[in-house]
């Protein structure tokens, strides 16, 4: 065997994923709002791109005809020209590794006045004390809200220690660090730390700074002037309250049924996590990417144009730049900008067509849901939709990711319409798992005085034609946040029902 170097020729076939094709596939997974961010970024980089308002119906300028060529075009040019538009985004790469993480959300500037100044949240003087209601209604975090109050009653070294304690309070309002560790870290007496924690306990919201649930509830009971010996013993035995052991609680608290019911009712009115009403990012409303409506001629599926700006290539500006004096580098740069602008316009157009095709097929497959409700939701898989529209399953998965559909029945994620199948007890068509969940939810909501066990629910579902096992009922019930029959019975006893 010769060990000398040599040259060999090998012939093989492989699908080349160009950067532009990877980006085009990635665009499928983004929602309309995320696409708006991508377009804004491209507008900053490319002077040949021009954004039009969403409602603008200006005609798109036609592409200039190209001269015929004898040799086949390379893969990059095919993507730019859109000649392979039908299958450009429909690929199946076993070893593909793309970063499909959504774009970073854009957050606005925080409202002015978050500092610890000398004016209240409404801009008035502090002669009457801080306006706690106004502070709670704003976008201040829990730490900022507590620091504002600490600055009103403390100063010097006490304020420093209090600020350190406030920094250790979690978002639910609990202090999870031992006071001895705080005292050792700051080099102050433990008594001083305990005293300042007591000051924090007087802050709004009541119960903040507690070290456990019992202390949090006790602080709120003291604030309501309800912390008598019986209530104290009840708070010390919250584990028995959770188990619903009312007989033992009545013996410990030395009260009768009526007093115990009043104490339980009072206990249920307290907030176990007082800090959650502050801080955190404001809840963002979901914006639909698609709208489905019914007309006399059938169903209409359309993209939400309000959140999808249009992008055009400014041919006039490109002609002005091309006619001027240019060196070799400038000419190459202008060509790259034109190619990039053409690709983005065509990729966005292909994305819209692909989404419409997938959504239209979903509406066709789930027409009974749109007409009659969730009980008529059919089992559906990604492969069924992919086979119907002659695309790959991975393409359908990308299209249905992070996108929402608005219809007369509400707002639904596209993934909602893909559910597993539950066989029918009478041998008929299989039903959707969501339909079974809806039936379970309805049975529990209308169970009345007699709590239904999982076995009873199975029997009732079998009577309705659902062939389902008890373990499946338990799994669906837990997924919907519905407690077991024992938990529901205890909850009803605690609520006095």
Short mmCIF file of C-alpha atoms in Angstrom, two decimals:
data_model
loop_
_atom_site.label_atom_id
_atom_site.label_comp_id
_atom_site.label_asym_id
_atom_site.label_seq_id
_atom_site.Cartn_x
_atom_site.Cartn_y
_atom_site.Cartn_z
CA UNK A 1 0.00 0.00 0.00
CA UNK A 2 1.44 3.33 -1.09
CA UNK A 3 1.73 6.11 1.50
CA UNK A 4 2.51 8.84 -1.03
CA UNK A 5 0.05 11.79 -1.35
CA UNK A 6 -2.35 11.66 -4.27
CA UNK A 7 -5.38 13.49 -5.69
CA UNK A 8 -8.80 11.82 -6.02
CA UNK A 9 -12.00 13.04 -7.68
CA UNK A 10 -15.34 12.21 -6.07
CA UNK A 11 -18.84 13.05 -7.24
CA UNK A 12 -21.65 13.57 -4.71
CA UNK A 13 -24.92 15.40 -4.31
CA UNK A 14 -25.87 17.60 -1.37
CA UNK A 15 -28.37 20.34 -0.62
CA UNK A 16 -26.50 23.57 0.00
CA UNK A 17 -28.13 25.83 2.61
CA UNK A 18 -27.06 29.32 1.67
CA UNK A 19 -27.25 32.04 4.34
CA UNK A 20 -30.14 33.68 2.50
CA UNK A 21 -32.09 30.42 2.33
CA UNK A 22 -31.48 29.86 6.04
CA UNK A 23 -32.77 33.36 6.78
CA UNK A 24 -35.83 32.79 4.57
CA UNK A 25 -36.67 29.62 6.48
CA UNK A 26 -36.17 31.42 9.77
CA UNK A 27 -38.65 34.12 8.72
CA UNK A 28 -41.38 31.47 8.73
CA UNK A 29 -41.12 31.02 12.49
CA UNK A 30 -41.47 34.74 13.29
CA UNK A 31 -44.76 36.44 14.06
CA UNK A 32 -45.89 39.63 12.33
CA UNK A 33 -44.58 41.79 15.18
CA UNK A 34 -41.18 40.09 15.03
CA UNK A 35 -41.12 40.50 11.25
CA UNK A 36 -41.69 44.22 11.81
CA UNK A 37 -38.48 44.30 13.84
CA UNK A 38 -36.56 42.49 11.09
CA UNK A 39 -37.86 44.95 8.50
CA UNK A 40 -36.89 47.92 10.67
CA UNK A 41 -33.36 46.54 10.97
CA UNK A 42 -33.07 46.01 7.23
CA UNK A 43 -34.37 49.51 6.53
CA UNK A 44 -31.54 50.94 8.60
CA UNK A 45 -28.90 48.94 6.74
CA UNK A 46 -30.20 49.12 3.18
CA UNK A 47 -30.90 52.55 1.58
CA UNK A 48 -32.67 50.93 -1.37
CA UNK A 49 -35.51 49.63 0.79
CA UNK A 50 -38.61 51.74 1.32
CA UNK A 51 -41.38 51.03 3.84
CA UNK A 52 -44.99 51.78 3.00
CA UNK A 53 -47.89 52.06 5.45
CA UNK A 54 -49.82 48.85 5.98
CA UNK A 55 -52.98 50.30 4.42
CA UNK A 56 -51.17 51.66 1.38
CA UNK A 57 -52.38 49.90 -1.75
CA UNK A 58 -49.79 51.36 -4.09
CA UNK A 59 -48.94 48.94 -6.90
CA UNK A 60 -45.67 47.09 -6.65
CA UNK A 61 -43.33 48.07 -9.47
CA UNK A 62 -42.62 45.27 -11.87
CA UNK A 63 -39.20 43.70 -12.08
CA UNK A 64 -37.08 44.64 -15.03
CA UNK A 65 -36.76 41.78 -17.55
CA UNK A 66 -33.43 40.00 -17.60
CA UNK A 67 -31.48 38.97 -20.63
CA UNK A 68 -31.69 35.27 -21.50
CA UNK A 69 -28.75 33.10 -20.53
CA UNK A 70 -27.58 29.73 -21.77
CA UNK A 71 -26.03 28.33 -18.58
CA UNK A 72 -28.15 27.40 -15.52
CA UNK A 73 -28.33 29.94 -12.71
CA UNK A 74 -26.57 29.16 -9.41
CA UNK A 75 -28.51 28.40 -6.22
CA UNK A 76 -28.09 31.91 -4.76
CA UNK A 77 -29.54 33.48 -7.86
CA UNK A 78 -32.51 31.11 -7.87
CA UNK A 79 -33.38 32.16 -4.33
CA UNK A 80 -33.11 35.84 -5.23
CA UNK A 81 -35.12 35.51 -8.41
CA UNK A 82 -37.90 33.51 -6.75
CA UNK A 83 -38.00 30.94 -9.58
CA UNK A 84 -38.01 28.15 -7.00
CA UNK A 85 -40.58 29.93 -4.84
CA UNK A 86 -42.81 26.90 -4.50
CA UNK A 87 -40.15 24.81 -2.80
CA UNK A 88 -37.56 27.34 -1.63
CA UNK A 89 -38.86 27.37 1.93
CA UNK A 90 -40.01 23.76 1.94
CA UNK A 91 -36.90 21.77 2.84
CA UNK A 92 -36.12 18.85 5.08
CA UNK A 93 -32.60 18.90 6.43
CA UNK A 94 -31.98 16.17 8.99
CA UNK A 95 -28.86 17.78 10.35
CA UNK A 96 -30.00 21.40 10.10
CA UNK A 97 -29.17 23.57 13.09
CA UNK A 98 -30.76 27.00 12.98
CA UNK A 99 -31.17 29.50 15.76
CA UNK A 100 -34.96 29.81 15.84
CA UNK A 101 -35.04 31.93 18.95
CA UNK A 102 -37.44 34.86 18.61
CA UNK A 103 -36.15 38.36 18.29
CA UNK A 104 -35.46 40.30 21.41
CA UNK A 105 -38.61 42.12 22.42
CA UNK A 106 -38.55 45.86 22.17
CA UNK A 107 -39.22 47.54 25.49
CA UNK A 108 -40.09 51.15 25.91
CA UNK A 109 -38.47 53.66 28.19
CA UNK A 110 -39.52 53.51 31.78
CA UNK A 111 -41.83 56.21 33.01
CA UNK A 112 -40.18 59.24 34.48
CA UNK A 113 -40.16 59.73 38.22
CA UNK A 114 -38.98 56.28 39.32
CA UNK A 115 -36.30 57.72 41.56
CA UNK A 116 -36.64 58.49 45.24
CA UNK A 117 -37.35 62.18 44.83
CA UNK A 118 -39.23 64.66 46.97
CA UNK A 119 -42.46 64.58 45.01
CA UNK A 120 -45.18 61.98 44.96
CA UNK A 121 -46.26 59.90 42.00
CA UNK A 122 -48.80 62.53 41.02
CA UNK A 123 -46.32 65.38 41.24
CA UNK A 124 -47.78 66.90 44.41
CA UNK A 125 -46.11 67.60 47.72
CA UNK A 126 -45.57 64.96 50.38
CA UNK A 127 -47.15 66.84 53.25
CA UNK A 128 -49.89 64.19 53.45
CA UNK A 129 -47.49 61.28 52.92
CA UNK A 130 -46.84 59.23 49.78
CA UNK A 131 -49.79 58.34 47.57
CA UNK A 132 -49.47 54.56 47.86
CA UNK A 133 -52.44 53.86 45.62
CA UNK A 134 -50.92 55.94 42.84
CA UNK A 135 -47.60 54.17 43.27
CA UNK A 136 -49.22 50.75 43.14
CA UNK A 137 -51.11 51.68 39.99
CA UNK A 138 -47.94 52.72 38.19
CA UNK A 139 -45.19 50.57 36.72
CA UNK A 140 -42.89 50.69 39.77
CA UNK A 141 -41.31 47.46 40.87
CA UNK A 142 -41.79 46.12 44.39
CA UNK A 143 -38.25 47.16 45.37
CA UNK A 144 -38.79 50.71 44.14
CA UNK A 145 -42.10 50.90 45.97
CA UNK A 146 -40.49 49.77 49.25
CA UNK A 147 -37.44 52.00 48.83
CA UNK A 148 -39.71 54.99 48.35
CA UNK A 149 -41.42 54.28 51.68
CA UNK A 150 -38.12 53.55 53.44
CA UNK A 151 -36.78 56.92 52.35
CA UNK A 152 -39.73 58.61 54.06
CA UNK A 153 -39.22 57.10 57.53
CA UNK A 154 -35.53 56.12 57.74
CA UNK A 155 -32.17 57.75 57.24
CA UNK A 156 -28.44 57.24 57.67
CA UNK A 157 -27.29 53.75 58.63
CA UNK A 158 -30.83 52.49 59.21
CA UNK A 159 -31.76 53.37 55.64
CA UNK A 160 -28.66 51.55 54.35
CA UNK A 161 -29.59 48.35 56.21
CA UNK A 162 -33.23 48.64 55.15
CA UNK A 163 -32.18 49.03 51.51
CA UNK A 164 -30.10 45.87 51.81
CA UNK A 165 -33.06 43.96 53.26
CA UNK A 166 -35.34 45.23 50.51
CA UNK A 167 -32.88 44.01 47.88
CA UNK A 168 -33.19 40.51 49.40
CA UNK A 169 -37.00 40.42 49.13
CA UNK A 170 -38.17 38.31 46.19
CA UNK A 171 -40.89 39.23 43.72
CA UNK A 172 -43.56 37.51 45.83
CA UNK A 173 -42.69 39.73 48.80
CA UNK A 174 -40.78 37.21 50.96
CA UNK A 175 -37.39 37.58 52.65
CA UNK A 176 -35.57 34.32 52.03
CA UNK A 177 -32.25 35.15 53.73
CA UNK A 178 -31.50 34.56 57.41
CA UNK A 179 -31.24 37.76 59.45
CA UNK A 180 -28.10 36.46 61.16
CA UNK A 181 -26.37 36.26 57.77
CA UNK A 182 -27.44 39.82 56.96
CA UNK A 183 -26.14 41.10 60.31
CA UNK A 184 -22.83 39.30 59.84
CA UNK A 185 -22.44 40.58 56.28
CA UNK A 186 -23.15 44.20 57.18
CA UNK A 187 -21.39 44.14 60.55
CA UNK A 188 -24.41 45.40 62.52
CA UNK A 189 -26.14 43.92 65.57
CA UNK A 190 -28.83 41.31 64.92
CA UNK A 191 -31.28 43.33 67.02
CA UNK A 192 -30.90 46.28 64.66
CA UNK A 193 -31.65 44.12 61.62
CA UNK A 194 -34.73 42.64 63.34
CA UNK A 195 -35.94 46.13 64.27
CA UNK A 196 -35.58 47.40 60.70
CA UNK A 197 -37.34 44.32 59.33
CA UNK A 198 -40.18 45.18 61.68
CA UNK A 199 -40.30 48.64 60.09
CA UNK A 200 -40.48 47.05 56.63
CA UNK A 201 -43.36 44.91 57.88
CA UNK A 202 -45.37 48.13 58.28
CA UNK A 203 -44.90 49.08 54.64
CA UNK A 204 -47.42 48.65 51.86
CA UNK A 205 -48.37 46.01 50.75
CA UNK A 206 -49.19 44.42 54.08
CA UNK A 207 -47.30 41.17 54.57
CA UNK A 208 -44.21 42.17 52.60
CA UNK A 209 -40.89 41.10 54.11
CA UNK A 210 -42.34 37.99 55.75
CA UNK A 211 -40.07 34.98 56.04
CA UNK A 212 -42.78 32.38 55.55
CA UNK A 213 -46.46 32.08 54.70
CA UNK A 214 -47.61 32.00 58.33
CA UNK A 215 -45.83 35.26 59.13
CA UNK A 216 -47.23 36.88 55.96
CA UNK A 217 -50.81 35.93 56.89
CA UNK A 218 -50.24 36.98 60.51
CA UNK A 219 -49.09 40.45 59.43
CA UNK A 220 -52.23 40.90 57.38
CA UNK A 221 -54.42 39.63 60.24
CA UNK A 222 -52.83 42.16 62.61
CA UNK A 223 -53.42 44.92 60.09
CA UNK A 224 -57.10 43.92 59.92
CA UNK A 225 -57.28 43.72 63.74
CA UNK A 226 -58.23 40.04 63.52
CA UNK A 227 -55.18 38.47 65.15
CA UNK A 228 -56.82 37.00 68.24
CA UNK A 229 -55.62 33.79 69.97
CA UNK A 230 -57.95 31.59 67.92
CA UNK A 231 -56.76 33.11 64.63
CA UNK A 232 -53.14 32.81 65.78
CA UNK A 233 -53.57 29.08 66.39
CA UNK A 234 -55.28 28.71 63.02
CA UNK A 235 -52.39 30.46 61.25
CA UNK A 236 -49.89 28.26 63.09
CA UNK A 237 -51.62 25.18 61.63
CA UNK A 238 -51.93 26.11 57.98
CA UNK A 239 -50.95 22.55 57.04
CA UNK A 240 -54.19 21.31 58.61
CA UNK A 241 -56.10 24.00 56.70
CA UNK A 242 -54.56 22.76 53.46
CA UNK A 243 -55.63 19.19 54.27
CA UNK A 244 -59.13 20.33 55.22
CA UNK A 245 -58.98 18.75 58.70
CA UNK A 246 -61.72 20.95 60.16
CA UNK A 247 -62.48 18.72 63.13
CA UNK A 248 -58.93 18.93 64.45
CA UNK A 249 -58.74 22.67 63.74
CA UNK A 250 -61.89 23.30 65.80
CA UNK A 251 -60.36 21.45 68.74
CA UNK A 252 -57.07 23.36 68.48
CA UNK A 253 -58.71 26.77 68.08
CA UNK A 254 -61.48 25.97 70.58
CA UNK A 255 -64.25 27.34 68.35
CA UNK A 256 -67.53 26.03 66.99
CA UNK A 257 -68.56 25.46 63.38
CA UNK A 258 -69.78 29.01 62.82
CA UNK A 259 -66.63 30.65 64.17
CA UNK A 260 -64.42 28.26 62.22
CA UNK A 261 -66.29 29.11 58.99
CA UNK A 262 -65.79 32.84 59.67
CA UNK A 263 -62.08 32.34 60.36
CA UNK A 264 -61.59 30.28 57.21
CA UNK A 265 -63.43 32.92 55.20
CA UNK A 266 -61.21 35.62 56.71
CA UNK A 267 -58.11 33.55 55.99
CA UNK A 268 -59.07 33.09 52.33
CA UNK A 269 -59.29 36.88 51.94
CA UNK A 270 -55.60 37.41 52.68
CA UNK A 271 -52.98 37.62 49.95
CA UNK A 272 -50.34 34.84 50.22
CA UNK A 273 -48.03 36.63 47.75
CA UNK A 274 -48.46 40.37 48.28
CA UNK A 275 -45.45 41.35 46.19
CA UNK A 276 -46.85 40.00 42.94
CA UNK A 277 -49.08 43.04 42.47
CA UNK A 278 -45.91 45.05 41.81
CA UNK A 279 -43.02 44.81 39.43
CA UNK A 280 -42.49 42.55 36.46
CA UNK A 281 -43.12 43.37 32.86
CA UNK A 282 -46.63 44.52 31.97
CA UNK A 283 -48.77 41.89 30.37
CA UNK A 284 -48.57 42.12 26.60
CA UNK A 285 -51.72 41.62 24.58
CA UNK A 286 -51.49 38.94 21.91
CA UNK A 287 -51.78 40.37 18.41
CA UNK A 288 -53.28 37.97 15.86
CA UNK A 289 -51.30 37.22 12.73
CA UNK A 290 -54.32 35.90 10.82
CA UNK A 291 -58.03 36.68 10.63
CA UNK A 292 -60.68 34.14 9.66
CA UNK A 293 -64.21 35.20 8.80
CA UNK A 294 -67.14 33.54 7.17
CA UNK A 295 -68.96 34.95 4.15
CA UNK A 296 -71.71 33.66 1.92
CA UNK A 297 -69.12 32.27 -0.43
CA UNK A 298 -67.15 30.43 2.26
CA UNK A 299 -64.27 31.16 4.60
CA UNK A 300 -61.80 34.01 4.08
CA UNK A 301 -58.30 33.74 5.59
CA UNK A 302 -56.19 36.89 5.51
CA UNK A 303 -53.06 38.21 7.19
CA UNK A 304 -53.30 41.08 9.64
CA UNK A 305 -52.09 43.96 7.47
CA UNK A 306 -52.05 46.37 10.43
CA UNK A 307 -48.97 44.64 11.90
CA UNK A 308 -47.29 43.74 8.62
CA UNK A 309 -45.66 46.74 6.92
CA UNK A 310 -44.98 46.59 3.21
CA UNK A 311 -41.47 46.90 1.82
CA UNK A 312 -40.56 47.97 -1.71
CA UNK A 313 -37.32 48.42 -3.62
CA UNK A 314 -36.71 52.09 -4.47
CA UNK A 315 -35.78 51.68 -8.14
CA UNK A 316 -35.57 55.43 -8.75
CA UNK A 317 -32.95 55.89 -6.02
CA UNK A 318 -31.02 52.92 -7.36
CA UNK A 319 -31.03 54.46 -10.85
CA UNK A 320 -29.73 57.77 -9.48
CA UNK A 321 -26.89 56.05 -7.64
CA UNK A 322 -26.03 53.89 -10.66
CA UNK A 323 -25.83 56.87 -13.01
CA UNK A 324 -23.30 58.71 -10.86
CA UNK A 325 -19.54 58.19 -10.75
CA UNK A 326 -18.60 54.94 -9.01
CA UNK A 327 -15.47 53.02 -8.24
CA UNK A 328 -15.27 49.23 -8.21
CA UNK A 329 -16.04 48.92 -4.47
CA UNK A 330 -19.05 51.27 -4.68
CA UNK A 331 -20.46 49.39 -7.64
CA UNK A 332 -20.12 46.06 -5.82
CA UNK A 333 -21.73 47.52 -2.69
CA UNK A 334 -24.69 48.88 -4.69
CA UNK A 335 -25.15 45.50 -6.35
CA UNK A 336 -25.17 43.75 -2.98
CA UNK A 337 -27.74 46.21 -1.61
CA UNK A 338 -30.02 45.67 -4.63
CA UNK A 339 -29.73 41.90 -4.38
CA UNK A 340 -30.43 42.01 -0.63
CA UNK A 341 -33.45 44.29 -1.12
CA UNK A 342 -34.88 42.06 -3.88
CA UNK A 343 -34.38 38.98 -1.73
CA UNK A 344 -36.14 40.48 1.29
CA UNK A 345 -39.18 41.55 -0.74
CA UNK A 346 -39.50 38.14 -2.37
CA UNK A 347 -38.86 36.25 0.88
CA UNK A 348 -41.59 38.20 2.68
CA UNK A 349 -43.99 37.59 -0.19
CA UNK A 350 -43.22 33.86 -0.16
CA UNK A 351 -43.66 33.79 3.62
CA UNK A 352 -47.13 35.32 3.35
CA UNK A 353 -48.19 32.85 0.67
CA UNK A 354 -46.94 29.89 2.71
CA UNK A 355 -48.72 31.03 5.87
CA UNK A 356 -51.97 31.57 3.95
CA UNK A 357 -51.75 28.09 2.42
CA UNK A 358 -51.21 26.42 5.77
CA UNK A 359 -53.90 28.43 7.56
CA UNK A 360 -56.42 27.81 4.78
CA UNK A 361 -55.89 24.08 5.05
CA UNK A 362 -56.27 24.22 8.84
CA UNK A 363 -59.58 26.05 8.46
CA UNK A 364 -60.73 23.48 5.91
CA UNK A 365 -59.80 20.56 8.16
CA UNK A 366 -61.32 22.13 11.28
CA UNK A 367 -64.40 23.74 9.71
CA UNK A 368 -66.66 21.99 12.25
CA UNK A 369 -64.83 23.79 15.06
CA UNK A 370 -65.38 27.21 13.51
CA UNK A 371 -69.06 26.40 12.96
CA UNK A 372 -70.01 24.51 16.15
CA UNK A 373 -67.27 24.93 18.77
CA UNK A 374 -64.53 23.02 20.56
CA UNK A 375 -66.62 19.87 21.00
CA UNK A 376 -66.32 19.32 17.24
CA UNK A 377 -62.55 19.82 17.02
CA UNK A 378 -61.07 17.02 14.92
CA UNK A 379 -57.78 15.20 15.54
CA UNK A 380 -55.16 16.75 13.28
CA UNK A 381 -51.43 16.28 12.75
CA UNK A 382 -48.79 18.33 10.99
CA UNK A 383 -48.31 15.56 8.44
CA UNK A 384 -51.97 15.66 7.40
CA UNK A 385 -51.73 19.36 6.60
CA UNK A 386 -48.33 18.93 4.93
CA UNK A 387 -49.60 16.15 2.67
CA UNK A 388 -52.70 18.16 1.73
CA UNK A 389 -50.73 21.24 0.60
CA UNK A 390 -47.74 19.22 -0.70
CA UNK A 391 -45.18 20.68 1.65
CA UNK A 392 -42.86 19.14 4.18
CA UNK A 393 -43.94 18.62 7.77
CA UNK A 394 -41.09 20.80 9.08
CA UNK A 395 -42.39 23.73 6.99
CA UNK A 396 -45.86 23.43 8.51
CA UNK A 397 -44.29 23.26 11.97
CA UNK A 398 -42.40 26.50 11.38
CA UNK A 399 -45.47 28.26 10.00
CA UNK A 400 -47.64 27.32 13.00
CA UNK A 401 -44.99 28.34 15.54
CA UNK A 402 -45.69 31.50 17.54
CA UNK A 403 -48.63 32.62 15.40
CA UNK A 404 -52.22 33.33 16.40
CA UNK A 405 -55.50 33.18 14.54
CA UNK A 406 -58.48 35.39 15.29
CA UNK A 407 -62.00 34.22 14.47
CA UNK A 408 -65.56 34.66 15.71
CA UNK A 409 -64.88 32.15 18.52
CA UNK A 410 -61.85 33.99 19.89
CA UNK A 411 -58.08 34.07 19.59
CA UNK A 412 -56.24 30.75 19.17
CA UNK A 413 -52.67 29.73 18.57
CA UNK A 414 -52.25 27.76 15.37
CA UNK A 415 -50.77 24.89 17.38
CA UNK A 416 -54.11 24.65 19.20
CA UNK A 417 -55.72 23.01 16.17
CA UNK A 418 -53.28 20.08 16.20
CA UNK A 419 -54.43 17.57 18.82
CA UNK A 420 -54.16 13.85 19.39
CA UNK A 421 -57.02 11.46 18.70
CA UNK A 422 -59.30 9.68 21.17
CA UNK A 423 -61.11 6.67 19.78
CA UNK A 424 -64.89 6.61 19.77
CA UNK A 425 -66.60 4.04 22.00
CA UNK A 426 -69.13 3.13 19.30
CA UNK A 427 -66.54 2.63 16.58
CA UNK A 428 -67.20 5.98 14.89
CA UNK A 429 -64.76 8.72 13.99
CA UNK A 430 -62.06 9.57 16.50
CA UNK A 431 -62.44 12.79 18.48
CA UNK A 432 -59.92 15.44 19.46
CA UNK A 433 -58.25 15.48 22.87
CA UNK A 434 -59.36 19.10 23.25
CA UNK A 435 -62.96 18.01 22.83
CA UNK A 436 -62.49 15.44 25.60
CA UNK A 437 -60.91 18.09 27.85
CA UNK A 438 -63.86 20.37 27.19
CA UNK A 439 -66.25 17.57 28.15
CA UNK A 440 -64.32 16.89 31.39
CA UNK A 441 -64.32 20.59 32.26
CA UNK A 442 -68.07 20.74 31.72
CA UNK A 443 -68.75 17.69 33.90
CA UNK A 444 -66.69 19.06 36.78
CA UNK A 445 -68.26 22.51 36.51
CA UNK A 446 -71.76 21.03 36.74
CA UNK A 447 -71.11 18.23 39.22
CA UNK A 448 -73.34 19.86 41.85
CA UNK A 449 -73.41 18.58 45.42
CA UNK A 450 -72.03 15.16 44.49
CA UNK A 451 -68.33 15.30 43.65
CA UNK A 452 -67.49 13.16 40.62
CA UNK A 453 -64.62 10.71 40.92
CA UNK A 454 -62.39 9.90 37.95
CA UNK A 455 -64.12 6.54 37.55
CA UNK A 456 -67.50 8.26 37.39
CA UNK A 457 -66.17 10.73 34.82
CA UNK A 458 -64.93 7.81 32.71
CA UNK A 459 -68.39 6.25 32.81
CA UNK A 460 -70.07 9.52 31.82
CA UNK A 461 -67.60 10.04 28.97
CA UNK A 462 -68.15 6.48 27.73
CA UNK A 463 -71.88 7.20 27.71
CA UNK A 464 -71.14 10.18 25.45
CA UNK A 465 -69.14 8.00 23.07
CA UNK A 466 -65.58 8.67 24.29
CA UNK A 467 -63.45 5.55 24.70
CA UNK A 468 -61.03 6.80 27.36
CA UNK A 469 -59.11 5.28 30.24
CA UNK A 470 -59.10 6.50 33.82
CA UNK A 471 -55.41 7.44 33.73
CA UNK A 472 -56.09 9.60 30.66
CA UNK A 473 -58.88 11.40 32.50
CA UNK A 474 -56.53 12.04 35.43
CA UNK A 475 -53.82 13.34 33.07
CA UNK A 476 -56.20 15.72 31.29
CA UNK A 477 -57.72 16.87 34.58
CA UNK A 478 -54.32 17.72 36.04
CA UNK A 479 -53.27 19.48 32.82
CA UNK A 480 -56.31 21.76 33.13
CA UNK A 481 -55.53 22.53 36.78
CA UNK A 482 -58.56 20.64 38.14
CA UNK A 483 -57.99 18.93 41.47
CA UNK A 484 -58.93 15.38 42.32
CA UNK A 485 -62.29 14.50 43.82
CA UNK A 486 -60.75 14.54 47.31
CA UNK A 487 -59.21 17.97 46.75
CA UNK A 488 -62.42 19.39 45.33
CA UNK A 489 -64.41 18.00 48.24
CA UNK A 490 -62.06 19.62 50.77
CA UNK A 491 -62.11 22.89 48.88
CA UNK A 492 -65.89 22.90 48.95
CA UNK A 493 -65.86 22.20 52.70
CA UNK A 494 -63.45 25.08 53.31
CA UNK A 495 -65.57 27.45 51.25
CA UNK A 496 -68.67 26.48 53.20
CA UNK A 497 -70.41 25.00 50.17
#
